[in-house]
């Protein structure tokens, strides 16, 4: 026998995607209880896309959010006896819907939960003997949050240069005493050049790199990569902010990214640094 995950949908998708990630098992089925308005907003489609839910989705129950009798009738038509375990999330939906759902699934001894917006924990509300807070073991990440809102995401690549050197570069940049810093506008013109360039192509670049003690990847000192050019001409500040935020909030690499591009409905937006913390996007 397999498990069933039941989600009552609403305008907030985070409680449901966190619940699914925490409770999903190989081969489990999914039942989404939703409304015509939420279907128009593609809430269910976004959640399904996040977890690649396909043939394991049962036909959704779509009713008006105040149609308690209709909702109960629709659920009573289902065969829930075939499932080993049933996990129900009532974090979203109207009070009318939630009451009806609880009444139906209590008869199947389902485990019923509620998640706060911060998704720091789950609260089990039924059965009574199991009531209480439960720690979440498998937390969602930045990409899952973004995808569940109907966005496509691409992120950049860190230079690999240490935070120790980034702080050193910041101090040198703020002093800005050497006239050789004027070389940066010339170097910036090579940012889009595939593969980087030979250092000798830019007069005095070799001296500048020596002055700032830059850790070139090419140990011969003859070549500078595209990533290194981007770092020197601005990306160093993105990486400085990235490391400060990551360390301050103790974030995993899955929850903070640099050079992020988001697209939705052919609209493209770029963000220097993006992170996900306590159920919120920053």
PDB file of C-alpha atoms in Angstrom:
ATOM      1  CA  UNK A   1       0.000   0.000   0.000  1.00  0.00           C
ATOM      2  CA  UNK A   2       1.150   3.551  -0.658  1.00  0.00           C
ATOM      3  CA  UNK A   3       0.647   6.928   0.944  1.00  0.00           C
ATOM      4  CA  UNK A   4      -1.561   9.871  -0.051  1.00  0.00           C
ATOM      5  CA  UNK A   5      -0.711  13.565   0.384  1.00  0.00           C
ATOM      6  CA  UNK A   6      -3.703  15.905   0.490  1.00  0.00           C
ATOM      7  CA  UNK A   7      -3.188  19.657   0.115  1.00  0.00           C
ATOM      8  CA  UNK A   8      -5.787  22.394   0.466  1.00  0.00           C
ATOM      9  CA  UNK A   9      -4.621  25.183  -1.818  1.00  0.00           C
ATOM     10  CA  UNK A  10      -4.686  28.939  -1.248  1.00  0.00           C
ATOM     11  CA  UNK A  11      -2.820  32.040  -2.384  1.00  0.00           C
ATOM     12  CA  UNK A  12       0.271  31.086  -0.371  1.00  0.00           C
ATOM     13  CA  UNK A  13       2.166  28.176  -1.898  1.00  0.00           C
ATOM     14  CA  UNK A  14       5.059  27.865   0.592  1.00  0.00           C
ATOM     15  CA  UNK A  15       3.196  25.862   3.289  1.00  0.00           C
ATOM     16  CA  UNK A  16       2.117  23.319   0.687  1.00  0.00           C
ATOM     17  CA  UNK A  17       5.452  22.861  -1.062  1.00  0.00           C
ATOM     18  CA  UNK A  18       7.163  22.488   2.307  1.00  0.00           C
ATOM     19  CA  UNK A  19       4.564  19.926   3.368  1.00  0.00           C
ATOM     20  CA  UNK A  20       4.974  17.953   0.160  1.00  0.00           C
ATOM     21  CA  UNK A  21       8.759  17.911   0.438  1.00  0.00           C
ATOM     22  CA  UNK A  22       8.573  16.730   4.038  1.00  0.00           C
ATOM     23  CA  UNK A  23       5.987  13.991   3.494  1.00  0.00           C
ATOM     24  CA  UNK A  24       6.476  12.743  -0.059  1.00  0.00           C
ATOM     25  CA  UNK A  25       7.694   9.196  -0.588  1.00  0.00           C
ATOM     26  CA  UNK A  26       8.453   7.256  -3.731  1.00  0.00           C
ATOM     27  CA  UNK A  27       5.258   6.458  -5.594  1.00  0.00           C
ATOM     28  CA  UNK A  28       2.891   8.354  -3.282  1.00  0.00           C
ATOM     29  CA  UNK A  29      -0.288   9.891  -4.665  1.00  0.00           C
ATOM     30  CA  UNK A  30      -1.367  13.539  -4.448  1.00  0.00           C
ATOM     31  CA  UNK A  31      -4.795  15.090  -4.077  1.00  0.00           C
ATOM     32  CA  UNK A  32      -5.205  18.855  -4.432  1.00  0.00           C
ATOM     33  CA  UNK A  33      -8.340  20.566  -3.124  1.00  0.00           C
ATOM     34  CA  UNK A  34      -8.707  23.915  -4.821  1.00  0.00           C
ATOM     35  CA  UNK A  35     -11.094  26.535  -6.207  1.00  0.00           C
ATOM     36  CA  UNK A  36     -11.907  27.801  -9.728  1.00  0.00           C
ATOM     37  CA  UNK A  37     -10.129  31.108  -9.011  1.00  0.00           C
ATOM     38  CA  UNK A  38      -6.944  29.353  -7.859  1.00  0.00           C
ATOM     39  CA  UNK A  39      -7.033  27.216 -10.991  1.00  0.00           C
ATOM     40  CA  UNK A  40      -7.085  30.384 -13.105  1.00  0.00           C
ATOM     41  CA  UNK A  41      -4.014  31.579 -11.202  1.00  0.00           C
ATOM     42  CA  UNK A  42      -2.212  28.277 -11.949  1.00  0.00           C
ATOM     43  CA  UNK A  43      -1.429  27.628  -8.259  1.00  0.00           C
ATOM     44  CA  UNK A  44      -1.804  23.862  -8.615  1.00  0.00           C
ATOM     45  CA  UNK A  45       0.183  23.794 -11.856  1.00  0.00           C
ATOM     46  CA  UNK A  46       3.082  25.671 -10.235  1.00  0.00           C
ATOM     47  CA  UNK A  47       3.210  23.277  -7.288  1.00  0.00           C
ATOM     48  CA  UNK A  48       3.071  20.237  -9.569  1.00  0.00           C
ATOM     49  CA  UNK A  49       5.882  21.629 -11.701  1.00  0.00           C
ATOM     50  CA  UNK A  50       8.064  22.191  -8.628  1.00  0.00           C
ATOM     51  CA  UNK A  51       8.009  18.487  -7.762  1.00  0.00           C
ATOM     52  CA  UNK A  52       7.432  17.081 -11.255  1.00  0.00           C
ATOM     53  CA  UNK A  53       4.132  15.550 -10.137  1.00  0.00           C
ATOM     54  CA  UNK A  54       2.562  13.748 -13.058  1.00  0.00           C
ATOM     55  CA  UNK A  55       0.632  10.495 -13.141  1.00  0.00           C
ATOM     56  CA  UNK A  56       0.551  10.263  -9.336  1.00  0.00           C
ATOM     57  CA  UNK A  57      -1.862  13.195  -9.082  1.00  0.00           C
ATOM     58  CA  UNK A  58      -5.463  12.178  -8.490  1.00  0.00           C
ATOM     59  CA  UNK A  59      -8.134  14.217 -10.300  1.00  0.00           C
ATOM     60  CA  UNK A  60      -8.300  17.470  -8.294  1.00  0.00           C
ATOM     61  CA  UNK A  61     -11.299  18.455  -6.211  1.00  0.00           C
ATOM     62  CA  UNK A  62     -12.350  21.899  -7.485  1.00  0.00           C
ATOM     63  CA  UNK A  63     -15.142  23.599  -5.569  1.00  0.00           C
ATOM     64  CA  UNK A  64     -16.159  27.057  -4.428  1.00  0.00           C
ATOM     65  CA  UNK A  65     -14.399  27.948  -1.180  1.00  0.00           C
ATOM     66  CA  UNK A  66     -17.738  28.197   0.662  1.00  0.00           C
ATOM     67  CA  UNK A  67     -19.361  25.061  -0.805  1.00  0.00           C
ATOM     68  CA  UNK A  68     -18.968  22.788   2.241  1.00  0.00           C
ATOM     69  CA  UNK A  69     -21.622  20.230   1.261  1.00  0.00           C
ATOM     70  CA  UNK A  70     -20.329  19.931  -2.295  1.00  0.00           C
ATOM     71  CA  UNK A  71     -16.775  19.465  -1.024  1.00  0.00           C
ATOM     72  CA  UNK A  72     -17.778  16.726   1.415  1.00  0.00           C
ATOM     73  CA  UNK A  73     -19.810  14.964  -1.272  1.00  0.00           C
ATOM     74  CA  UNK A  74     -16.883  15.031  -3.700  1.00  0.00           C
ATOM     75  CA  UNK A  75     -14.466  13.657  -1.133  1.00  0.00           C
ATOM     76  CA  UNK A  76     -16.880  10.913  -0.039  1.00  0.00           C
ATOM     77  CA  UNK A  77     -16.834   9.579  -3.615  1.00  0.00           C
ATOM     78  CA  UNK A  78     -13.114   8.799  -3.303  1.00  0.00           C
ATOM     79  CA  UNK A  79     -11.632   5.483  -2.292  1.00  0.00           C
ATOM     80  CA  UNK A  80      -9.249   6.414   0.524  1.00  0.00           C
ATOM     81  CA  UNK A  81      -9.267   2.964   2.114  1.00  0.00           C
ATOM     82  CA  UNK A  82      -6.553   1.769  -0.274  1.00  0.00           C
ATOM     83  CA  UNK A  83      -3.895   4.011   1.284  1.00  0.00           C
ATOM     84  CA  UNK A  84      -1.533   2.968   4.039  1.00  0.00           C
ATOM     85  CA  UNK A  85      -1.135   6.518   5.356  1.00  0.00           C
ATOM     86  CA  UNK A  86      -2.892   9.783   4.533  1.00  0.00           C
ATOM     87  CA  UNK A  87      -1.193  13.115   5.274  1.00  0.00           C
ATOM     88  CA  UNK A  88      -3.416  16.208   5.072  1.00  0.00           C
ATOM     89  CA  UNK A  89      -2.260  19.840   5.052  1.00  0.00           C
ATOM     90  CA  UNK A  90      -4.889  22.407   6.107  1.00  0.00           C
ATOM     91  CA  UNK A  91      -2.586  25.449   6.148  1.00  0.00           C
ATOM     92  CA  UNK A  92      -4.519  27.096   3.311  1.00  0.00           C
ATOM     93  CA  UNK A  93      -8.135  27.329   2.229  1.00  0.00           C
ATOM     94  CA  UNK A  94     -11.240  28.859   3.792  1.00  0.00           C
ATOM     95  CA  UNK A  95     -12.446  27.869   7.267  1.00  0.00           C
ATOM     96  CA  UNK A  96     -15.471  26.266   5.610  1.00  0.00           C
ATOM     97  CA  UNK A  97     -13.241  24.065   3.435  1.00  0.00           C
ATOM     98  CA  UNK A  98     -10.921  23.173   6.300  1.00  0.00           C
ATOM     99  CA  UNK A  99     -13.791  22.087   8.564  1.00  0.00           C
ATOM    100  CA  UNK A 100     -15.210  19.848   5.851  1.00  0.00           C
ATOM    101  CA  UNK A 101     -11.826  18.318   5.075  1.00  0.00           C
ATOM    102  CA  UNK A 102     -11.102  17.558   8.714  1.00  0.00           C
ATOM    103  CA  UNK A 103     -14.501  15.911   9.186  1.00  0.00           C
ATOM    104  CA  UNK A 104     -13.988  13.652   6.159  1.00  0.00           C
ATOM    105  CA  UNK A 105     -10.410  12.584   6.825  1.00  0.00           C
ATOM    106  CA  UNK A 106     -10.902  12.001  10.563  1.00  0.00           C
ATOM    107  CA  UNK A 107     -12.853   8.901   9.547  1.00  0.00           C
ATOM    108  CA  UNK A 108      -9.728   7.542   7.844  1.00  0.00           C
ATOM    109  CA  UNK A 109      -7.475   8.290  10.836  1.00  0.00           C
ATOM    110  CA  UNK A 110      -5.456  10.631   8.635  1.00  0.00           C
ATOM    111  CA  UNK A 111      -2.565  12.664  10.005  1.00  0.00           C
ATOM    112  CA  UNK A 112      -3.662  16.298   9.699  1.00  0.00           C
ATOM    113  CA  UNK A 113      -1.202  19.194   9.878  1.00  0.00           C
ATOM    114  CA  UNK A 114      -0.913  22.961   9.831  1.00  0.00           C
ATOM    115  CA  UNK A 115       2.240  24.920   8.858  1.00  0.00           C
ATOM    116  CA  UNK A 116       2.919  28.559   9.848  1.00  0.00           C
ATOM    117  CA  UNK A 117       4.177  30.972   7.185  1.00  0.00           C
ATOM    118  CA  UNK A 118       7.740  30.789   8.525  1.00  0.00           C
ATOM    119  CA  UNK A 119       7.689  26.999   7.887  1.00  0.00           C
ATOM    120  CA  UNK A 120      10.024  26.473  10.850  1.00  0.00           C
ATOM    121  CA  UNK A 121       7.893  23.561  12.056  1.00  0.00           C
ATOM    122  CA  UNK A 122       4.620  21.719  11.497  1.00  0.00           C
ATOM    123  CA  UNK A 123       1.754  21.427  13.960  1.00  0.00           C
ATOM    124  CA  UNK A 124      -0.128  18.148  13.975  1.00  0.00           C
ATOM    125  CA  UNK A 125      -3.782  18.735  14.872  1.00  0.00           C
ATOM    126  CA  UNK A 126      -5.184  15.221  14.404  1.00  0.00           C
ATOM    127  CA  UNK A 127      -5.315  12.564  15.739  1.00  0.00           C
ATOM    128  CA  UNK A 128      -5.509  14.019  19.226  1.00  0.00           C
ATOM    129  CA  UNK A 129      -2.879  11.693  20.693  1.00  0.00           C
ATOM    130  CA  UNK A 130      -0.278  13.039  18.231  1.00  0.00           C
ATOM    131  CA  UNK A 131      -0.992  16.767  18.656  1.00  0.00           C
ATOM    132  CA  UNK A 132       1.999  19.086  18.916  1.00  0.00           C
ATOM    133  CA  UNK A 133       4.880  20.751  17.080  1.00  0.00           C
ATOM    134  CA  UNK A 134       7.011  18.631  14.777  1.00  0.00           C
ATOM    135  CA  UNK A 135      10.437  19.670  13.514  1.00  0.00           C
ATOM    136  CA  UNK A 136      10.817  19.818   9.741  1.00  0.00           C
ATOM    137  CA  UNK A 137      13.668  17.626   8.513  1.00  0.00           C
ATOM    138  CA  UNK A 138      13.697  18.355   4.764  1.00  0.00           C
ATOM    139  CA  UNK A 139      13.359  22.090   4.243  1.00  0.00           C
ATOM    140  CA  UNK A 140      12.658  23.635   0.847  1.00  0.00           C
ATOM    141  CA  UNK A 141      15.319  25.750  -0.841  1.00  0.00           C
ATOM    142  CA  UNK A 142      15.462  28.925  -2.900  1.00  0.00           C
ATOM    143  CA  UNK A 143      14.907  27.243  -6.259  1.00  0.00           C
ATOM    144  CA  UNK A 144      11.847  25.340  -5.044  1.00  0.00           C
ATOM    145  CA  UNK A 145      10.373  28.559  -3.687  1.00  0.00           C
ATOM    146  CA  UNK A 146      10.945  30.382  -6.979  1.00  0.00           C
ATOM    147  CA  UNK A 147       9.633  27.543  -9.161  1.00  0.00           C
ATOM    148  CA  UNK A 148       6.488  27.198  -7.046  1.00  0.00           C
ATOM    149  CA  UNK A 149       5.596  30.793  -7.976  1.00  0.00           C
ATOM    150  CA  UNK A 150       5.726  30.058 -11.698  1.00  0.00           C
ATOM    151  CA  UNK A 151       9.205  31.472 -12.305  1.00  0.00           C
ATOM    152  CA  UNK A 152      12.174  29.997 -14.125  1.00  0.00           C
ATOM    153  CA  UNK A 153      15.532  30.604 -12.494  1.00  0.00           C
ATOM    154  CA  UNK A 154      19.156  30.696 -13.592  1.00  0.00           C
ATOM    155  CA  UNK A 155      21.959  31.599 -11.238  1.00  0.00           C
ATOM    156  CA  UNK A 156      25.541  32.700 -11.720  1.00  0.00           C
ATOM    157  CA  UNK A 157      28.801  31.118 -10.691  1.00  0.00           C
ATOM    158  CA  UNK A 158      31.016  32.334  -7.882  1.00  0.00           C
ATOM    159  CA  UNK A 159      34.604  33.167  -8.784  1.00  0.00           C
ATOM    160  CA  UNK A 160      36.028  30.813  -6.174  1.00  0.00           C
ATOM    161  CA  UNK A 161      38.078  33.650  -4.699  1.00  0.00           C
ATOM    162  CA  UNK A 162      38.175  33.549  -0.908  1.00  0.00           C
ATOM    163  CA  UNK A 163      36.308  35.971   1.341  1.00  0.00           C
ATOM    164  CA  UNK A 164      39.684  36.827   2.865  1.00  0.00           C
ATOM    165  CA  UNK A 165      40.896  38.209  -0.456  1.00  0.00           C
ATOM    166  CA  UNK A 166      37.540  39.894  -1.189  1.00  0.00           C
ATOM    167  CA  UNK A 167      37.867  41.874   2.039  1.00  0.00           C
ATOM    168  CA  UNK A 168      41.422  42.791   1.109  1.00  0.00           C
ATOM    169  CA  UNK A 169      40.275  43.951  -2.343  1.00  0.00           C
ATOM    170  CA  UNK A 170      37.501  46.031  -0.744  1.00  0.00           C
ATOM    171  CA  UNK A 171      40.036  47.818   1.462  1.00  0.00           C
ATOM    172  CA  UNK A 172      42.304  48.519  -1.517  1.00  0.00           C
ATOM    173  CA  UNK A 173      39.372  49.700  -3.612  1.00  0.00           C
ATOM    174  CA  UNK A 174      38.247  52.136  -0.927  1.00  0.00           C
ATOM    175  CA  UNK A 175      41.757  53.597  -0.663  1.00  0.00           C
ATOM    176  CA  UNK A 176      41.942  53.945  -4.427  1.00  0.00           C
ATOM    177  CA  UNK A 177      45.305  55.656  -4.118  1.00  0.00           C
ATOM    178  CA  UNK A 178      47.117  54.114  -7.078  1.00  0.00           C
ATOM    179  CA  UNK A 179      46.410  55.746 -10.458  1.00  0.00           C
ATOM    180  CA  UNK A 180      46.453  52.258 -11.890  1.00  0.00           C
ATOM    181  CA  UNK A 181      42.851  51.765 -10.727  1.00  0.00           C
ATOM    182  CA  UNK A 182      41.959  53.766 -13.847  1.00  0.00           C
ATOM    183  CA  UNK A 183      42.615  50.542 -15.712  1.00  0.00           C
ATOM    184  CA  UNK A 184      39.267  49.103 -14.603  1.00  0.00           C
ATOM    185  CA  UNK A 185      37.162  50.870 -17.301  1.00  0.00           C
ATOM    186  CA  UNK A 186      39.461  49.370 -19.949  1.00  0.00           C
ATOM    187  CA  UNK A 187      39.219  45.951 -18.340  1.00  0.00           C
ATOM    188  CA  UNK A 188      35.425  46.245 -18.181  1.00  0.00           C
ATOM    189  CA  UNK A 189      35.242  46.262 -21.988  1.00  0.00           C
ATOM    190  CA  UNK A 190      36.409  42.622 -21.896  1.00  0.00           C
ATOM    191  CA  UNK A 191      33.624  41.423 -19.533  1.00  0.00           C
ATOM    192  CA  UNK A 192      31.560  39.926 -22.346  1.00  0.00           C
ATOM    193  CA  UNK A 193      34.495  38.452 -24.238  1.00  0.00           C
ATOM    194  CA  UNK A 194      34.295  34.683 -24.200  1.00  0.00           C
ATOM    195  CA  UNK A 195      37.168  33.035 -22.399  1.00  0.00           C
ATOM    196  CA  UNK A 196      38.886  36.198 -21.130  1.00  0.00           C
ATOM    197  CA  UNK A 197      42.004  37.712 -22.674  1.00  0.00           C
ATOM    198  CA  UNK A 198      45.798  37.908 -22.648  1.00  0.00           C
ATOM    199  CA  UNK A 199      47.033  40.282 -19.971  1.00  0.00           C
ATOM    200  CA  UNK A 200      49.489  41.873 -22.388  1.00  0.00           C
ATOM    201  CA  UNK A 201      46.587  43.259 -24.461  1.00  0.00           C
ATOM    202  CA  UNK A 202      45.844  45.828 -21.746  1.00  0.00           C
ATOM    203  CA  UNK A 203      48.769  48.145 -20.964  1.00  0.00           C
ATOM    204  CA  UNK A 204      49.920  48.012 -17.298  1.00  0.00           C
ATOM    205  CA  UNK A 205      47.349  45.355 -16.344  1.00  0.00           C
ATOM    206  CA  UNK A 206      50.149  43.053 -15.216  1.00  0.00           C
ATOM    207  CA  UNK A 207      51.511  45.730 -12.862  1.00  0.00           C
ATOM    208  CA  UNK A 208      48.042  46.439 -11.463  1.00  0.00           C
ATOM    209  CA  UNK A 209      47.455  42.746 -10.761  1.00  0.00           C
ATOM    210  CA  UNK A 210      50.785  42.561  -8.938  1.00  0.00           C
ATOM    211  CA  UNK A 211      49.975  45.659  -6.867  1.00  0.00           C
ATOM    212  CA  UNK A 212      46.714  44.177  -5.626  1.00  0.00           C
ATOM    213  CA  UNK A 213      48.265  40.703  -5.258  1.00  0.00           C
ATOM    214  CA  UNK A 214      45.467  39.181  -7.341  1.00  0.00           C
ATOM    215  CA  UNK A 215      45.262  35.349  -7.250  1.00  0.00           C
ATOM    216  CA  UNK A 216      45.280  34.594 -10.979  1.00  0.00           C
ATOM    217  CA  UNK A 217      44.141  31.152 -12.035  1.00  0.00           C
ATOM    218  CA  UNK A 218      46.835  31.133 -14.742  1.00  0.00           C
ATOM    219  CA  UNK A 219      50.026  30.701 -12.775  1.00  0.00           C
ATOM    220  CA  UNK A 220      52.125  31.854 -15.759  1.00  0.00           C
ATOM    221  CA  UNK A 221      50.643  35.340 -15.313  1.00  0.00           C
ATOM    222  CA  UNK A 222      49.876  35.693 -19.006  1.00  0.00           C
ATOM    223  CA  UNK A 223      46.119  35.157 -19.072  1.00  0.00           C
ATOM    224  CA  UNK A 224      43.076  36.442 -17.186  1.00  0.00           C
ATOM    225  CA  UNK A 225      39.760  34.575 -17.344  1.00  0.00           C
ATOM    226  CA  UNK A 226      36.342  36.068 -18.028  1.00  0.00           C
ATOM    227  CA  UNK A 227      35.274  35.254 -14.454  1.00  0.00           C
ATOM    228  CA  UNK A 228      38.322  37.080 -13.062  1.00  0.00           C
ATOM    229  CA  UNK A 229      37.596  40.118 -15.231  1.00  0.00           C
ATOM    230  CA  UNK A 230      34.005  40.186 -13.994  1.00  0.00           C
ATOM    231  CA  UNK A 231      35.208  39.887 -10.405  1.00  0.00           C
ATOM    232  CA  UNK A 232      37.612  42.819 -10.681  1.00  0.00           C
ATOM    233  CA  UNK A 233      35.106  45.060 -12.446  1.00  0.00           C
ATOM    234  CA  UNK A 234      32.170  44.694 -10.075  1.00  0.00           C
ATOM    235  CA  UNK A 235      31.252  41.118  -9.211  1.00  0.00           C
ATOM    236  CA  UNK A 236      33.539  41.252  -6.162  1.00  0.00           C
ATOM    237  CA  UNK A 237      30.917  43.363  -4.391  1.00  0.00           C
ATOM    238  CA  UNK A 238      28.160  40.820  -5.142  1.00  0.00           C
ATOM    239  CA  UNK A 239      30.349  38.098  -3.696  1.00  0.00           C
ATOM    240  CA  UNK A 240      31.167  40.221  -0.644  1.00  0.00           C
ATOM    241  CA  UNK A 241      27.435  40.695   0.051  1.00  0.00           C
ATOM    242  CA  UNK A 242      26.804  36.986  -0.673  1.00  0.00           C
ATOM    243  CA  UNK A 243      29.352  35.807   1.904  1.00  0.00           C
ATOM    244  CA  UNK A 244      28.255  38.317   4.554  1.00  0.00           C
ATOM    245  CA  UNK A 245      24.583  37.285   4.281  1.00  0.00           C
ATOM    246  CA  UNK A 246      25.411  33.573   4.055  1.00  0.00           C
ATOM    247  CA  UNK A 247      27.532  33.720   7.207  1.00  0.00           C
ATOM    248  CA  UNK A 248      25.198  36.024   9.143  1.00  0.00           C
ATOM    249  CA  UNK A 249      22.095  33.868   8.620  1.00  0.00           C
ATOM    250  CA  UNK A 250      23.954  30.546   8.414  1.00  0.00           C
ATOM    251  CA  UNK A 251      22.442  29.767   5.010  1.00  0.00           C
ATOM    252  CA  UNK A 252      23.193  26.713   2.910  1.00  0.00           C
ATOM    253  CA  UNK A 253      24.391  27.200  -0.665  1.00  0.00           C
ATOM    254  CA  UNK A 254      20.927  26.089  -1.839  1.00  0.00           C
ATOM    255  CA  UNK A 255      19.327  29.117  -0.171  1.00  0.00           C
ATOM    256  CA  UNK A 256      21.467  31.970  -1.503  1.00  0.00           C
ATOM    257  CA  UNK A 257      22.618  32.720  -5.050  1.00  0.00           C
ATOM    258  CA  UNK A 258      24.352  35.487  -6.990  1.00  0.00           C
ATOM    259  CA  UNK A 259      23.769  36.667 -10.549  1.00  0.00           C
ATOM    260  CA  UNK A 260      20.194  35.405 -10.557  1.00  0.00           C
ATOM    261  CA  UNK A 261      17.931  35.714 -13.598  1.00  0.00           C
ATOM    262  CA  UNK A 262      14.190  35.101 -13.201  1.00  0.00           C
ATOM    263  CA  UNK A 263      11.732  34.838 -16.079  1.00  0.00           C
ATOM    264  CA  UNK A 264       7.953  34.588 -16.196  1.00  0.00           C
ATOM    265  CA  UNK A 265       5.684  35.116 -19.187  1.00  0.00           C
ATOM    266  CA  UNK A 266       8.725  36.235 -21.247  1.00  0.00           C
ATOM    267  CA  UNK A 267       9.533  38.970 -18.692  1.00  0.00           C
ATOM    268  CA  UNK A 268      13.141  38.817 -17.505  1.00  0.00           C
ATOM    269  CA  UNK A 269      14.545  40.265 -14.270  1.00  0.00           C
ATOM    270  CA  UNK A 270      18.078  40.130 -12.894  1.00  0.00           C
ATOM    271  CA  UNK A 271      19.199  40.192  -9.258  1.00  0.00           C
ATOM    272  CA  UNK A 272      22.730  40.517  -7.893  1.00  0.00           C
ATOM    273  CA  UNK A 273      22.022  38.514  -4.728  1.00  0.00           C
ATOM    274  CA  UNK A 274      18.915  36.544  -3.759  1.00  0.00           C
ATOM    275  CA  UNK A 275      18.289  34.407  -0.684  1.00  0.00           C
ATOM    276  CA  UNK A 276      15.529  32.448   1.037  1.00  0.00           C
ATOM    277  CA  UNK A 277      15.172  32.641   4.814  1.00  0.00           C
ATOM    278  CA  UNK A 278      12.366  31.617   7.187  1.00  0.00           C
ATOM    279  CA  UNK A 279       9.877  31.127   4.394  1.00  0.00           C
ATOM    280  CA  UNK A 280      10.552  34.512   2.787  1.00  0.00           C
ATOM    281  CA  UNK A 281      12.406  35.592  -0.359  1.00  0.00           C
ATOM    282  CA  UNK A 282      14.903  38.457  -0.108  1.00  0.00           C
TER     283      UNK A 282
END
